[in-house]
GROMACS .gro file of C-alpha atoms in nm:
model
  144
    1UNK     CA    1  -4.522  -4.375  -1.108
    2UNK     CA    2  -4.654  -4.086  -0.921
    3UNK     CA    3  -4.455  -3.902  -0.636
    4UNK     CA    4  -4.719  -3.752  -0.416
    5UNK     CA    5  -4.489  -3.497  -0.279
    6UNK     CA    6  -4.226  -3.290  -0.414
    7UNK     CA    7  -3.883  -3.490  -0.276
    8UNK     CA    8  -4.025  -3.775  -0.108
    9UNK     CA    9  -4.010  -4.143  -0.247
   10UNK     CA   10  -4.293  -4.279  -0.504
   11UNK     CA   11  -4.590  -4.515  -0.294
   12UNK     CA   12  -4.451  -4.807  -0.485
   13UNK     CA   13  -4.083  -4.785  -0.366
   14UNK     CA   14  -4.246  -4.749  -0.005
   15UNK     CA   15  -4.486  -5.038  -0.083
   16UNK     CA   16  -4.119  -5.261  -0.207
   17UNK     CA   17  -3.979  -5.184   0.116
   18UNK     CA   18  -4.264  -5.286   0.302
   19UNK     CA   19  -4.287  -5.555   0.137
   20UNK     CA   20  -3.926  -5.635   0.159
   21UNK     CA   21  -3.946  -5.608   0.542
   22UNK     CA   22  -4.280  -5.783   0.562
   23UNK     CA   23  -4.114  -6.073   0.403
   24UNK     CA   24  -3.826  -6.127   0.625
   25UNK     CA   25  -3.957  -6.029   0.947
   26UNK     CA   26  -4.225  -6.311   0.925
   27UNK     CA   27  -3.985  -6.532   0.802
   28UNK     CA   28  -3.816  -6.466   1.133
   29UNK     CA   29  -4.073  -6.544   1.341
   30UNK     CA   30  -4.180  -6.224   1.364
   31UNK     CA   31  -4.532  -6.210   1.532
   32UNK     CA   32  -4.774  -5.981   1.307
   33UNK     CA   33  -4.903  -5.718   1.556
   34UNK     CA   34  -4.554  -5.607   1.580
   35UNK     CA   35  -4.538  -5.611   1.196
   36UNK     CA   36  -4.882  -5.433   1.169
   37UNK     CA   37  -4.721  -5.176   1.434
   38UNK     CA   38  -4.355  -5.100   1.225
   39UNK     CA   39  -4.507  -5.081   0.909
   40UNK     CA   40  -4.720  -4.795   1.020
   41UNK     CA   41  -4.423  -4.645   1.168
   42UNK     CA   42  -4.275  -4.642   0.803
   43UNK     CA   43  -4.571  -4.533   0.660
   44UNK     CA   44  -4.636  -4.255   0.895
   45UNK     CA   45  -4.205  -4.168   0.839
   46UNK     CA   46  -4.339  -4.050   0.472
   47UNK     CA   47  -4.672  -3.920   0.578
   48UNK     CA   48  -4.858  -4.173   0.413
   49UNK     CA   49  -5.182  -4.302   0.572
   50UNK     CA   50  -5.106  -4.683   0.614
   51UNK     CA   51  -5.330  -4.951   0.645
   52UNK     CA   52  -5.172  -5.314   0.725
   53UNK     CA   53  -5.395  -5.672   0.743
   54UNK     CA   54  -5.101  -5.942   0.816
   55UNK     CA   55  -5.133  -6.256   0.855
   56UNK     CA   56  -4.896  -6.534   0.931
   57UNK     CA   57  -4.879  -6.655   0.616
   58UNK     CA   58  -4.928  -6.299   0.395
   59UNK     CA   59  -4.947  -5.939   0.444
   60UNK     CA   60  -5.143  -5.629   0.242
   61UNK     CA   61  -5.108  -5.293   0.290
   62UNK     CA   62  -5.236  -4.983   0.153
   63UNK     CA   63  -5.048  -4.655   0.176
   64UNK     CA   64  -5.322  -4.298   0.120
   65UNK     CA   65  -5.120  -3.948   0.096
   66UNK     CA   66  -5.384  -3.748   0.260
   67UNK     CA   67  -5.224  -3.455   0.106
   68UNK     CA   68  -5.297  -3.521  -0.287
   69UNK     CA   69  -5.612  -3.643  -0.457
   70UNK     CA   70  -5.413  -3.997  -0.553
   71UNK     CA   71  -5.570  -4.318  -0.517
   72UNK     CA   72  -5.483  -4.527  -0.264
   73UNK     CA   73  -5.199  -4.780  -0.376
   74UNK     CA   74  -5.265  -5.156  -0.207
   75UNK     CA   75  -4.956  -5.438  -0.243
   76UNK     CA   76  -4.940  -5.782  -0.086
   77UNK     CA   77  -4.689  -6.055  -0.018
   78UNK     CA   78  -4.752  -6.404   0.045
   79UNK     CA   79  -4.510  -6.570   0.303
   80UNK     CA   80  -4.417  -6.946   0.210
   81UNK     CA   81  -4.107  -7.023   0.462
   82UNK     CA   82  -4.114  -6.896   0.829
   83UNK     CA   83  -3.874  -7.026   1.114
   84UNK     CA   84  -3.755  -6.849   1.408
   85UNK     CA   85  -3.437  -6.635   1.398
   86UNK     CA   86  -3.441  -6.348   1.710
   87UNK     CA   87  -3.117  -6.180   1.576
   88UNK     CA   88  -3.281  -6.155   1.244
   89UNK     CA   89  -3.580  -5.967   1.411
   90UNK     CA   90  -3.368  -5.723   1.630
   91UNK     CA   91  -3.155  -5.624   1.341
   92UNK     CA   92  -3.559  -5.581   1.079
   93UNK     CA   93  -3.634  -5.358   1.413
   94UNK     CA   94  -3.311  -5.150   1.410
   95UNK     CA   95  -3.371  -5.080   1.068
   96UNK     CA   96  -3.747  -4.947   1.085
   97UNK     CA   97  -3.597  -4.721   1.429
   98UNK     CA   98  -3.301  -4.596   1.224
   99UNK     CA   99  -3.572  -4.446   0.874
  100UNK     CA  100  -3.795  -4.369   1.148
  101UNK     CA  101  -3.558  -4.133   1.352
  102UNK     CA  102  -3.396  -4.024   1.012
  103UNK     CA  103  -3.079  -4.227   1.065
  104UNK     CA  104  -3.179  -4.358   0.731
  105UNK     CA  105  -3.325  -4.294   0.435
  106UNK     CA  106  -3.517  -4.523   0.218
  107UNK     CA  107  -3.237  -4.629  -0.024
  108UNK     CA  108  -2.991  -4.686   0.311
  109UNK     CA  109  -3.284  -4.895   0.448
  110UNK     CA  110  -3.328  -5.116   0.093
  111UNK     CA  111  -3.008  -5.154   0.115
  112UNK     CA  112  -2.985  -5.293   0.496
  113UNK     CA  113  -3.265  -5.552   0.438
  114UNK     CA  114  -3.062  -5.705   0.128
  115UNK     CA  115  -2.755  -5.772   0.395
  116UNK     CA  116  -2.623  -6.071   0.465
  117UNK     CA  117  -2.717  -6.097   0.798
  118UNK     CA  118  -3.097  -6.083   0.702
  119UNK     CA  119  -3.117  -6.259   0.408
  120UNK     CA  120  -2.926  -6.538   0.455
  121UNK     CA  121  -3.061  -6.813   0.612
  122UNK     CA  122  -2.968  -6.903   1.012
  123UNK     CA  123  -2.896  -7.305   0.880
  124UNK     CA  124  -2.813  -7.472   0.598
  125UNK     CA  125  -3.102  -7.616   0.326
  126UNK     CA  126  -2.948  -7.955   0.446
  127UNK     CA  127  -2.985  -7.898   0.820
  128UNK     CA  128  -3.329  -7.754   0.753
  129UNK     CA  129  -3.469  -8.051   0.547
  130UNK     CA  130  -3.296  -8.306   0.783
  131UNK     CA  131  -3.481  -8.098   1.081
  132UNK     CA  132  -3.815  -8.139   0.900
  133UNK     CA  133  -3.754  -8.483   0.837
  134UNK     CA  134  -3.717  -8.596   1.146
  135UNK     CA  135  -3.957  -8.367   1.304
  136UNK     CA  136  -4.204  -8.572   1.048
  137UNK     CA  137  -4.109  -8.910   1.188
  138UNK     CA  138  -4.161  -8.785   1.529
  139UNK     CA  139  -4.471  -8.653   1.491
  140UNK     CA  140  -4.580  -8.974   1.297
  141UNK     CA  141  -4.475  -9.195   1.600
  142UNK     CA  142  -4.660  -8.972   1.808
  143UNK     CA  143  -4.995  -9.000   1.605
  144UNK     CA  144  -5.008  -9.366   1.602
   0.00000   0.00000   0.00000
């Protein structure tokens, strides 16, 4: 793993936070122009040239130290469950404002995204399957 800059985090601990982030925040509902925009924010906190494609259902990014001769360093994270959770989203935002403003650093902010109150999920698997369920039936008496 190469650190690009004396003191500053390797581009694959970055990219794992990112990543991290990316995961959760479109699980929450999180719409992907706002992703796009906090993940350059991060980026930008370790002057890394970022570059973010995100979809609703993935997200790549590539971080470039414009500073060394490195290659660029690309990761990507495919998003299988997405629901809406606002709290969740407010609490992904505080996180990227506090490493942005310095508040934290990147091991506070790994740290933040693996608490309970992002990574557990707003309902039970129960509730969630019986949701989907009936949401099925609905839509099937809807259809015919």
């Amino acid at each position: 793993m190469k650190s690009s800059v004396k003191g500053q985090p390797h581009d694959k601990e970055i990219l794992n936070l990112m990543m991290a982030f990316s995961r959760l925040y479109l699980n929450s509902g999180g719409p992907t122009s706002r992703l796009e925009y906090n993940l350059i924010r991060v980026g930008k906190r370790f002057g890394k040239e970022t570059e973010v494609f995100a979809t609703p259902t993935g997200v790549f990014v590539t971080l470039n130290d414009p500073r060394t001769e490195d290659d660029p360093v690309t990761a990507l994270a495919r998003i299988r469950e997405t629901g809406t959770n606002l709290g969740q989203l407010c609490q992904l935002e505080n996180v990227v404002d506090d490493l942005e403003s310095g508040l934290a650093d990147l091991s506070e902010a790994e740290h933040a995204l693996r608490s309970p109150l992002l990574t557990q999920s707003r309902y039970s698997r129960t509730a969630t399957g019986a949701a989907a369920f009936f949401a099925g039936i609905r839509s099937e008496e809807h259809t015919s």
